[in-house]
Amino acid sequence: MEDLRHGIPRDTAGEETSSSVSQQADVRCRSRVAAVSSPTLSAARLTLPGVMDAEGRVDESRLRMHIFKNGGVCPSERGLVWRFLFGMYPCSSTALERSLLQEQMVVRYQVMKRKWQHFLPSAVRMHLNGTDAELVAAVRYFDQRQAQTQQQTQDRSEEVRDRLAFLELQAQILFERVTFDQEELREATRIIDKDVPRTNRDLSYYQGEGSGNLLVLRDILITYAAFHPEVSYAQGMNDLCSRFLEVLDSEVDTFWSFSCYMEKFSKDFRADGLHRKIELEAALLKELDPQLYAHLVTDSMESFTFCHRWLLLGFQREFEHSDALRLFEILSCDHLELISQQVDRARYQERLAQNCSTGETKSSEDSLESEPQAINTDFTFELFICAAILLENRESLLRCRDDVQLIQFTSSLQGTLDLNSTLKKAEHHLFNYCKRCAWDYVNGQCRAHKSKGEDFLYQLRSLLVLK
């Protein structure tokens, strides 16, 4: 397999280092409360080659391929890229359409936020005990931003105010029938108020005036919990949402991007989703290293629950912060997922049906449809990342004799892992897994019946060549 993703997301290492220094300086300088929205970005252009056309439409396939090949995107374009990558902006939208969409998203979010605040006024302000000086200051900075936003609203032209008033009326009608469970929302707010102060406040984004971003984060999480009662709030969401807020630096944009992300991954915050992911990780390690697997599932171990935080938060704390952001977008581009092989297989079967009409070919097609998959397409790339970390620390893990030692060891890895090296190893394990499964599958095919050369070559291509 072509090794694509362990480079630096710039043309040269020197440029990346310079960019990183510049990015860190920019973050320190902008340590302020995030904007309510970033309407200017709706018309901003991506400079990634071949990704955006003249009217602002994004070729989603090229965007995901760029992220995959370059190991992420440069920090200066990350905010705009994430708005497309996570679905806040449709890739098919033009710059003009996005400016109108931005207004709609701002108004809808504000209506949603006011609705829960009116329903539960006691939750509007975070209750402080006075011992956390940074949080006390955060309230002051947050209130200053609120006042500035209100002034900007008053300064709008009459035409803009009329247009926004119409959008607000639409939003009120849309959310009119939404009801809240007071006890559930109060409980979610209580947990959020415990978790938000525990967000990584060592980040420069939360330093100085930026401490007000903790209150922005709080409002986003409560709004999400209020309007998604089937998910509500679970511990860990604050760290995940914080990642979006830091990169997008906008309350409204963060809410919608986070909401789009949770549409796909909210199940991971439920017990059944978590258990399923841990079971898959255990099954993958059993394929890759049966001895290590057997050691970790002994009675004194808790069957891979130590991988919980890694998989839930996308290895947020195991890598240096900028690398963790880069890994998050690499995993989110979904480029190296085994499920894509099912799509390729279906297209091949369609070609067989269209081009061949003999009974022999039809029999071959039916056989393909009835045969089991050669590879487990539930093995996502993040599971191979996790496996690479486990296998890299194999000897240390084998020395762990109980769950306490296991947790102590894995905690010691925080912030110490090298992303480029881990990506290489994960790709290597993925390739070897697919290669072994492919050969086993093709050999079984040949023993069962004589396949046409086309079928044989197809099996090798679809199971060994990862797009």
Short mmCIF file of C-alpha atoms in Angstrom, two decimals:
data_model
loop_
_atom_site.label_atom_id
_atom_site.label_comp_id
_atom_site.label_asym_id
_atom_site.label_seq_id
_atom_site.Cartn_x
_atom_site.Cartn_y
_atom_site.Cartn_z
CA MET A 1 0.00 0.00 0.00
CA GLU A 2 1.24 3.44 -0.87
CA ASP A 3 2.44 5.20 2.29
CA LEU A 4 0.71 8.57 2.13
CA ARG A 5 -0.19 9.90 5.51
CA HIS A 6 2.94 10.23 7.59
CA GLY A 7 4.22 13.40 5.98
CA ILE A 8 3.80 16.93 7.24
CA PRO A 9 0.78 18.83 5.90
CA ARG A 10 2.96 21.42 4.20
CA ASP A 11 5.37 21.39 1.28
CA THR A 12 8.43 21.22 3.49
CA ALA A 13 9.18 20.55 7.14
CA GLY A 14 10.63 24.02 7.50
CA GLU A 15 7.43 25.62 6.31
CA GLU A 16 5.41 23.56 8.77
CA THR A 17 7.60 24.55 11.69
CA SER A 18 7.32 28.19 10.76
CA SER A 19 3.57 27.87 10.34
CA SER A 20 3.18 26.16 13.71
CA VAL A 21 5.09 28.93 15.47
CA SER A 22 2.99 31.52 13.68
CA GLN A 23 -0.21 29.67 14.54
CA GLN A 24 0.70 29.49 18.23
CA ALA A 25 1.51 33.19 18.24
CA ASP A 26 -1.81 33.97 16.56
CA VAL A 27 -3.70 31.95 19.17
CA ARG A 28 -1.95 33.74 22.02
CA CYS A 29 -2.74 37.10 20.46
CA ARG A 30 -6.37 36.20 19.88
CA SER A 31 -6.98 34.88 23.40
CA ARG A 32 -10.41 36.41 23.49
CA VAL A 33 -13.97 35.18 23.62
CA ALA A 34 -15.06 33.43 20.42
CA ALA A 35 -17.30 35.33 18.02
CA VAL A 36 -20.98 34.46 17.91
CA SER A 37 -20.55 33.61 14.22
CA SER A 38 -18.03 34.02 11.41
CA PRO A 39 -20.04 35.20 8.39
CA THR A 40 -16.93 36.30 6.50
CA LEU A 41 -15.82 32.66 6.23
CA SER A 42 -18.87 31.79 4.15
CA ALA A 43 -17.20 33.54 1.20
CA ALA A 44 -13.62 32.51 2.04
CA ARG A 45 -11.76 30.36 -0.49
CA LEU A 46 -9.74 27.22 0.02
CA THR A 47 -6.34 27.37 -1.65
CA LEU A 48 -6.00 23.58 -1.75
CA PRO A 49 -5.31 22.68 -5.40
CA GLY A 50 -8.36 21.51 -7.33
CA VAL A 51 -10.64 21.39 -4.27
CA MET A 52 -12.84 24.48 -4.81
CA ASP A 53 -14.32 25.78 -8.07
CA ALA A 54 -14.84 29.39 -9.12
CA GLU A 55 -18.26 29.66 -7.45
CA GLY A 56 -17.04 28.19 -4.18
CA ARG A 57 -18.25 24.58 -4.49
CA VAL A 58 -15.99 21.99 -2.90
CA ASP A 59 -15.10 18.65 -4.45
CA GLU A 60 -15.61 16.51 -1.35
CA SER A 61 -13.66 13.54 -2.71
CA ARG A 62 -10.64 15.72 -3.51
CA LEU A 63 -10.86 17.40 -0.10
CA ARG A 64 -10.81 14.08 1.74
CA MET A 65 -8.03 12.79 -0.50
CA HIS A 66 -5.98 15.92 0.22
CA ILE A 67 -6.36 15.42 3.97
CA PHE A 68 -5.39 11.76 3.59
CA LYS A 69 -2.34 12.32 1.37
CA ASN A 70 -0.98 15.30 3.28
CA GLY A 71 -1.58 14.07 6.80
CA GLY A 72 -4.07 16.82 7.57
CA VAL A 73 -4.26 20.45 6.49
CA CYS A 74 -2.18 23.46 7.42
CA PRO A 75 -3.46 25.36 10.49
CA SER A 76 -4.32 28.48 8.48
CA GLU A 77 -6.98 26.57 6.49
CA ARG A 78 -8.14 24.17 9.17
CA GLY A 79 -11.11 26.25 10.33
CA LEU A 80 -12.59 26.54 6.84
CA VAL A 81 -11.83 22.92 5.96
CA TRP A 82 -13.58 21.64 9.10
CA ARG A 83 -16.75 23.55 8.21
CA PHE A 84 -16.95 21.40 5.05
CA LEU A 85 -15.45 18.21 6.47
CA PHE A 86 -17.95 17.96 9.32
CA GLY A 87 -20.97 19.05 7.30
CA MET A 88 -21.74 22.54 8.56
CA TYR A 89 -21.37 23.81 4.99
CA PRO A 90 -22.63 21.49 2.24
CA CYS A 91 -19.78 20.86 -0.19
CA SER A 92 -22.20 21.52 -3.07
CA SER A 93 -23.01 25.04 -1.80
CA THR A 94 -21.72 28.19 -3.50
CA ALA A 95 -20.25 31.11 -1.60
CA LEU A 96 -23.48 33.07 -2.10
CA GLU A 97 -25.60 30.20 -0.78
CA ARG A 98 -23.36 29.85 2.26
CA SER A 99 -23.78 33.51 3.22
CA LEU A 100 -27.56 32.99 3.34
CA LEU A 101 -27.14 29.68 5.15
CA GLN A 102 -24.90 31.36 7.72
CA GLU A 103 -27.60 33.89 8.59
CA GLN A 104 -30.15 31.11 8.96
CA MET A 105 -27.88 29.08 11.26
CA VAL A 106 -27.18 32.11 13.46
CA VAL A 107 -30.85 32.93 13.89
CA ARG A 108 -31.87 29.32 14.53
CA TYR A 109 -29.19 28.85 17.15
CA GLN A 110 -30.16 32.05 18.93
CA VAL A 111 -33.84 31.01 18.98
CA MET A 112 -32.90 27.57 20.34
CA LYS A 113 -30.68 29.09 23.01
CA ARG A 114 -33.31 31.59 24.13
CA LYS A 115 -35.92 28.84 24.30
CA TRP A 116 -34.07 26.73 26.87
CA GLN A 117 -32.96 29.82 28.78
CA HIS A 118 -36.59 30.91 29.10
CA PHE A 119 -37.63 27.38 30.12
CA LEU A 120 -34.86 27.00 32.73
CA PRO A 121 -33.77 30.51 33.80
CA SER A 122 -31.80 29.14 36.74
CA ALA A 123 -29.35 27.58 34.25
CA VAL A 124 -28.61 30.77 32.32
CA ARG A 125 -25.69 31.64 34.60
CA MET A 126 -23.10 29.19 35.82
CA HIS A 127 -23.13 29.02 39.61
CA LEU A 128 -19.66 29.87 40.94
CA ASN A 129 -18.30 29.32 44.41
CA GLY A 130 -15.82 32.18 44.09
CA THR A 131 -12.69 30.07 44.55
CA ASP A 132 -12.00 29.72 40.81
CA ALA A 133 -10.67 33.16 39.89
CA GLU A 134 -10.34 32.25 36.21
CA LEU A 135 -14.02 31.30 35.96
CA VAL A 136 -15.04 34.51 37.73
CA ALA A 137 -13.03 36.44 35.14
CA ALA A 138 -14.51 34.28 32.38
CA VAL A 139 -18.00 35.49 33.28
CA ARG A 140 -16.84 39.08 32.97
CA TYR A 141 -15.24 38.52 29.54
CA PHE A 142 -18.28 36.56 28.36
CA ASP A 143 -20.65 39.34 29.45
CA GLN A 144 -18.52 41.89 27.59
CA ARG A 145 -18.89 39.88 24.41
CA GLN A 146 -22.63 39.66 24.91
CA ALA A 147 -22.86 43.44 25.22
CA GLN A 148 -20.76 43.93 22.07
CA THR A 149 -22.98 41.53 20.16
CA GLN A 150 -26.13 43.38 21.22
CA GLN A 151 -24.62 46.66 20.06
CA GLN A 152 -23.73 45.17 16.69
CA THR A 153 -27.34 43.98 16.36
CA GLN A 154 -28.65 47.49 16.95
CA ASP A 155 -26.24 48.92 14.37
CA ARG A 156 -27.58 46.76 11.54
CA SER A 157 -29.38 48.33 8.63
CA GLU A 158 -33.15 48.20 8.43
CA GLU A 159 -32.98 45.82 5.47
CA VAL A 160 -30.82 43.36 7.39
CA ARG A 161 -33.02 43.61 10.49
CA ASP A 162 -36.13 42.86 8.41
CA ARG A 163 -34.49 39.83 6.79
CA LEU A 164 -33.32 38.48 10.14
CA ALA A 165 -36.75 39.09 11.67
CA PHE A 166 -38.30 36.92 8.98
CA LEU A 167 -35.71 34.17 9.61
CA GLU A 168 -36.43 34.40 13.32
CA LEU A 169 -40.14 33.94 12.72
CA GLN A 170 -39.38 30.83 10.66
CA ALA A 171 -37.15 29.48 13.43
CA GLN A 172 -39.77 30.11 16.09
CA ILE A 173 -42.33 28.17 14.06
CA LEU A 174 -39.82 25.36 13.50
CA PHE A 175 -39.06 24.96 17.21
CA GLU A 176 -42.48 25.89 18.56
CA ARG A 177 -43.47 22.33 19.39
CA VAL A 178 -40.16 21.33 20.95
CA THR A 179 -40.66 20.53 24.63
CA PHE A 180 -38.13 19.92 27.39
CA ASP A 181 -38.05 17.64 30.39
CA GLN A 182 -37.13 19.98 33.21
CA GLU A 183 -35.47 17.37 35.42
CA GLU A 184 -33.44 15.88 32.57
CA LEU A 185 -32.24 19.28 31.36
CA ARG A 186 -31.41 20.39 34.90
CA GLU A 187 -29.39 17.21 35.43
CA ALA A 188 -27.56 17.65 32.11
CA THR A 189 -26.73 21.24 33.08
CA ARG A 190 -25.42 20.09 36.46
CA ILE A 191 -23.00 17.63 34.83
CA ILE A 192 -21.95 20.18 32.19
CA ASP A 193 -21.17 22.69 34.96
CA LYS A 194 -18.91 20.08 36.55
CA ASP A 195 -17.16 19.11 33.31
CA VAL A 196 -16.63 22.47 31.61
CA PRO A 197 -14.16 23.73 34.27
CA ARG A 198 -12.23 20.47 33.80
CA THR A 199 -11.70 21.15 30.09
CA ASN A 200 -8.00 21.46 29.27
CA ARG A 201 -7.44 25.01 30.46
CA ASP A 202 -3.72 24.79 29.78
CA LEU A 203 -4.53 25.46 26.13
CA SER A 204 -3.70 29.01 25.09
CA TYR A 205 -7.24 29.29 23.73
CA TYR A 206 -8.55 29.41 27.31
CA GLN A 207 -5.90 31.75 28.67
CA GLY A 208 -6.48 35.38 29.63
CA GLU A 209 -9.60 36.82 28.05
CA GLY A 210 -10.00 33.47 26.34
CA SER A 211 -11.22 32.03 29.65
CA GLY A 212 -14.60 33.37 28.54
CA ASN A 213 -14.64 30.59 25.97
CA LEU A 214 -15.47 28.20 28.81
CA LEU A 215 -18.85 29.93 29.08
CA VAL A 216 -19.30 29.74 25.30
CA LEU A 217 -18.58 26.02 25.49
CA ARG A 218 -21.13 25.67 28.28
CA ASP A 219 -23.90 27.35 26.28
CA ILE A 220 -23.20 25.17 23.25
CA LEU A 221 -23.36 21.96 25.28
CA ILE A 222 -26.58 22.93 27.10
CA THR A 223 -28.23 23.92 23.80
CA TYR A 224 -27.21 20.61 22.27
CA ALA A 225 -28.49 18.64 25.29
CA ALA A 226 -31.80 20.54 25.28
CA PHE A 227 -32.57 19.84 21.63
CA HIS A 228 -31.15 16.31 21.50
CA PRO A 229 -32.75 14.65 24.54
CA GLU A 230 -32.11 11.18 23.09
CA VAL A 231 -28.41 11.94 23.53
CA SER A 232 -28.47 14.77 26.07
CA TYR A 233 -24.99 15.17 27.59
CA ALA A 234 -22.39 12.57 28.50
CA GLN A 235 -18.98 13.02 30.04
CA GLY A 236 -16.33 13.57 27.43
CA MET A 237 -18.48 15.72 25.16
CA ASN A 238 -16.91 18.84 26.66
CA ASP A 239 -13.44 17.79 25.45
CA LEU A 240 -14.78 16.86 22.04
CA CYS A 241 -16.76 20.08 21.60
CA SER A 242 -13.80 22.10 22.90
CA ARG A 243 -11.79 20.84 19.93
CA PHE A 244 -14.37 22.27 17.52
CA LEU A 245 -14.59 25.57 19.40
CA GLU A 246 -10.84 26.07 19.39
CA VAL A 247 -10.52 25.45 15.65
CA LEU A 248 -13.68 27.24 14.47
CA ASP A 249 -13.53 30.07 17.06
CA SER A 250 -17.26 30.69 16.68
CA GLU A 251 -20.17 29.76 18.95
CA VAL A 252 -22.74 29.20 16.20
CA ASP A 253 -20.38 27.40 13.82
CA THR A 254 -19.18 25.14 16.63
CA PHE A 255 -22.73 24.19 17.60
CA TRP A 256 -23.72 23.16 14.08
CA SER A 257 -20.44 21.38 13.29
CA PHE A 258 -20.52 19.54 16.61
CA SER A 259 -24.16 18.60 16.00
CA CYS A 260 -23.30 17.19 12.54
CA TYR A 261 -20.45 15.16 14.05
CA MET A 262 -22.71 13.79 16.79
CA GLU A 263 -25.29 12.64 14.23
CA LYS A 264 -22.76 10.01 13.25
CA PHE A 265 -21.00 9.32 16.54
CA SER A 266 -23.52 9.98 19.32
CA LYS A 267 -23.92 6.21 19.73
CA ASP A 268 -20.31 6.08 20.99
CA PHE A 269 -21.42 8.00 24.09
CA ARG A 270 -24.02 5.36 24.95
CA ALA A 271 -23.12 2.20 26.81
CA ASP A 272 -24.05 -0.15 23.96
CA GLY A 273 -22.01 1.85 21.43
CA LEU A 274 -19.01 1.94 23.71
CA HIS A 275 -19.16 -1.80 24.40
CA ARG A 276 -19.45 -2.50 20.67
CA LYS A 277 -16.33 -0.47 19.89
CA ILE A 278 -14.35 -2.13 22.67
CA GLU A 279 -15.46 -5.56 21.44
CA LEU A 280 -14.26 -4.68 17.93
CA GLU A 281 -10.88 -3.54 19.27
CA ALA A 282 -10.52 -6.82 21.15
CA ALA A 283 -11.48 -8.80 18.03
CA LEU A 284 -8.94 -6.91 15.93
CA LEU A 285 -6.11 -7.45 18.42
CA LYS A 286 -7.00 -11.14 18.51
CA GLU A 287 -6.42 -11.20 14.73
CA LEU A 288 -3.14 -9.29 14.96
CA ASP A 289 -1.59 -10.68 18.17
CA PRO A 290 -3.42 -13.60 19.82
CA GLN A 291 -0.93 -13.79 22.71
CA LEU A 292 -1.35 -10.15 23.73
CA TYR A 293 -5.11 -10.47 23.33
CA ALA A 294 -5.19 -13.53 25.62
CA HIS A 295 -3.18 -11.66 28.26
CA LEU A 296 -5.50 -8.64 28.24
CA VAL A 297 -8.70 -10.67 28.64
CA THR A 298 -7.62 -12.55 31.76
CA ASP A 299 -9.77 -12.31 34.89
CA SER A 300 -7.63 -9.54 36.39
CA MET A 301 -8.13 -7.27 33.37
CA GLU A 302 -11.28 -5.42 32.34
CA SER A 303 -11.31 -6.45 28.69
CA PHE A 304 -9.97 -3.38 26.89
CA THR A 305 -11.98 -0.76 28.80
CA PHE A 306 -8.70 1.13 29.20
CA CYS A 307 -9.03 1.98 25.48
CA HIS A 308 -12.33 3.73 26.19
CA ARG A 309 -11.02 7.31 26.30
CA TRP A 310 -8.71 6.77 23.32
CA LEU A 311 -11.54 5.69 21.06
CA LEU A 312 -14.18 8.03 22.45
CA LEU A 313 -12.13 11.22 22.08
CA GLY A 314 -10.00 10.28 19.08
CA PHE A 315 -6.72 9.99 21.05
CA GLN A 316 -7.04 13.62 22.10
CA ARG A 317 -4.61 13.39 25.01
CA GLU A 318 -2.19 10.74 23.78
CA PHE A 319 -0.50 12.99 21.20
CA GLU A 320 0.86 16.52 21.31
CA HIS A 321 -2.07 18.91 20.88
CA SER A 322 -1.44 20.01 17.28
CA ASP A 323 -0.89 16.38 16.25
CA ALA A 324 -4.12 15.35 17.98
CA LEU A 325 -6.01 17.90 15.85
CA ARG A 326 -4.31 16.55 12.77
CA LEU A 327 -5.20 12.96 13.64
CA PHE A 328 -8.81 13.95 14.27
CA GLU A 329 -9.20 15.30 10.74
CA ILE A 330 -7.35 12.31 9.26
CA LEU A 331 -9.73 9.90 10.99
CA SER A 332 -12.71 12.05 10.02
CA CYS A 333 -11.87 12.07 6.31
CA ASP A 334 -12.95 8.37 6.22
CA HIS A 335 -10.53 7.65 3.40
CA LEU A 336 -8.97 4.44 4.67
CA GLU A 337 -12.09 2.57 5.76
CA LEU A 338 -12.64 -1.06 4.83
CA ILE A 339 -16.34 -0.41 4.27
CA SER A 340 -15.38 1.20 0.94
CA GLN A 341 -14.56 -2.27 -0.35
CA GLN A 342 -18.24 -3.22 -0.11
CA VAL A 343 -19.09 -0.35 -2.44
CA ASP A 344 -16.41 -1.47 -4.88
CA ARG A 345 -17.73 -5.02 -4.76
CA ALA A 346 -21.32 -3.87 -5.45
CA ARG A 347 -20.16 -1.89 -8.48
CA TYR A 348 -18.38 -4.97 -9.82
CA GLN A 349 -21.54 -7.04 -9.45
CA GLU A 350 -23.50 -4.37 -11.33
CA ARG A 351 -21.02 -4.58 -14.20
CA LEU A 352 -21.40 -8.36 -14.29
CA ALA A 353 -25.17 -8.04 -14.50
CA GLN A 354 -24.98 -5.49 -17.31
CA ASN A 355 -22.26 -7.03 -19.46
CA CYS A 356 -22.85 -10.76 -19.11
CA SER A 357 -26.03 -12.73 -19.72
CA THR A 358 -24.85 -16.37 -19.76
CA GLY A 359 -26.01 -18.77 -17.09
CA GLU A 360 -22.42 -19.43 -16.07
CA THR A 361 -21.77 -15.76 -15.35
CA LYS A 362 -25.06 -15.41 -13.49
CA SER A 363 -24.06 -18.32 -11.31
CA SER A 364 -20.75 -16.60 -10.60
CA GLU A 365 -22.60 -13.42 -9.64
CA ASP A 366 -24.97 -15.29 -7.32
CA SER A 367 -21.98 -16.96 -5.73
CA LEU A 368 -20.35 -13.60 -5.07
CA GLU A 369 -23.53 -12.29 -3.46
CA SER A 370 -23.95 -15.28 -1.18
CA GLU A 371 -20.33 -15.55 -0.05
CA PRO A 372 -19.32 -14.00 3.28
CA GLN A 373 -17.12 -10.92 3.37
CA ALA A 374 -13.41 -11.69 3.42
CA ILE A 375 -12.64 -8.83 5.78
CA ASN A 376 -14.45 -7.32 8.76
CA THR A 377 -15.57 -3.94 7.47
CA ASP A 378 -16.40 -2.84 11.03
CA PHE A 379 -12.66 -2.57 11.68
CA THR A 380 -12.36 1.20 11.22
CA PHE A 381 -8.98 2.87 10.91
CA GLU A 382 -9.15 4.29 14.43
CA LEU A 383 -9.18 0.68 15.69
CA PHE A 384 -5.93 0.07 13.80
CA ILE A 385 -4.47 3.23 15.37
CA CYS A 386 -5.39 1.84 18.78
CA ALA A 387 -3.93 -1.56 17.89
CA ALA A 388 -0.70 0.06 16.69
CA ILE A 389 -0.31 1.76 20.08
CA LEU A 390 -0.95 -1.50 21.92
CA LEU A 391 1.47 -3.49 19.77
CA GLU A 392 4.15 -0.81 20.02
CA ASN A 393 3.95 -1.17 23.82
CA ARG A 394 3.47 -4.93 23.76
CA GLU A 395 6.19 -5.87 26.26
CA SER A 396 5.07 -3.28 28.80
CA LEU A 397 1.48 -4.45 28.52
CA LEU A 398 2.49 -8.09 29.01
CA ARG A 399 4.12 -7.07 32.29
CA CYS A 400 0.85 -5.59 33.60
CA ARG A 401 -0.76 -8.01 36.03
CA ASP A 402 -3.98 -6.27 36.94
CA ASP A 403 -6.28 -3.49 35.85
CA VAL A 404 -4.63 -0.91 38.12
CA GLN A 405 -1.23 -1.44 36.51
CA LEU A 406 -2.85 -1.34 33.09
CA ILE A 407 -4.51 2.03 33.70
CA GLN A 408 -1.33 3.44 35.23
CA PHE A 409 0.68 2.43 32.19
CA THR A 410 -1.77 3.74 29.61
CA SER A 411 -2.08 7.02 31.55
CA SER A 412 1.69 7.41 31.32
CA LEU A 413 1.39 7.52 27.51
CA GLN A 414 -0.50 10.83 27.51
CA GLY A 415 1.22 13.38 25.30
CA THR A 416 4.15 11.08 24.54
CA LEU A 417 3.17 9.31 21.32
CA ASP A 418 4.58 10.19 17.91
CA LEU A 419 1.80 10.61 15.36
CA ASN A 420 3.81 10.05 12.17
CA SER A 421 5.26 6.81 13.51
CA THR A 422 1.87 5.62 14.77
CA LEU A 423 0.23 6.30 11.39
CA LYS A 424 2.90 4.26 9.60
CA LYS A 425 2.46 1.33 11.96
CA ALA A 426 -1.35 1.48 11.76
CA GLU A 427 -1.23 1.43 7.95
CA HIS A 428 1.20 -1.47 8.07
CA HIS A 429 -1.11 -3.51 10.33
CA LEU A 430 -4.11 -2.64 8.16
CA PHE A 431 -2.30 -3.73 5.00
CA ASN A 432 -1.12 -7.00 6.52
CA TYR A 433 -4.60 -7.77 7.84
CA CYS A 434 -6.18 -7.19 4.42
CA LYS A 435 -3.44 -9.12 2.62
CA ARG A 436 -3.84 -12.18 4.82
CA CYS A 437 -7.64 -12.09 4.58
CA ALA A 438 -7.46 -11.67 0.80
CA TRP A 439 -5.17 -14.63 0.26
CA ASP A 440 -7.25 -16.83 2.54
CA TYR A 441 -10.37 -15.81 0.67
CA VAL A 442 -8.94 -16.25 -2.83
CA ASN A 443 -7.42 -19.62 -1.96
CA GLY A 444 -10.82 -20.73 -0.70
CA GLN A 445 -12.39 -19.58 -3.95
CA CYS A 446 -9.92 -21.56 -6.00
CA ARG A 447 -10.51 -24.72 -3.98
CA ALA A 448 -14.29 -24.40 -4.23
CA HIS A 449 -14.46 -23.90 -7.97
CA LYS A 450 -12.43 -22.62 -10.87
CA SER A 451 -12.94 -18.89 -11.19
CA LYS A 452 -12.45 -16.92 -14.31
CA GLY A 453 -9.29 -14.87 -14.47
CA GLU A 454 -11.37 -11.72 -14.21
CA ASP A 455 -12.87 -12.89 -10.93
CA PHE A 456 -9.47 -13.79 -9.52
CA LEU A 457 -7.93 -10.44 -10.44
CA TYR A 458 -10.98 -8.64 -9.06
CA GLN A 459 -10.60 -10.34 -5.69
CA LEU A 460 -6.97 -9.32 -5.44
CA ARG A 461 -7.68 -5.75 -6.51
CA SER A 462 -10.73 -5.15 -4.32
CA LEU A 463 -9.21 -6.67 -1.20
CA LEU A 464 -5.60 -5.51 -1.50
CA VAL A 465 -5.82 -2.14 -3.21
CA LEU A 466 -7.15 0.48 -0.77
CA LYS A 467 -8.31 3.62 -2.46
#
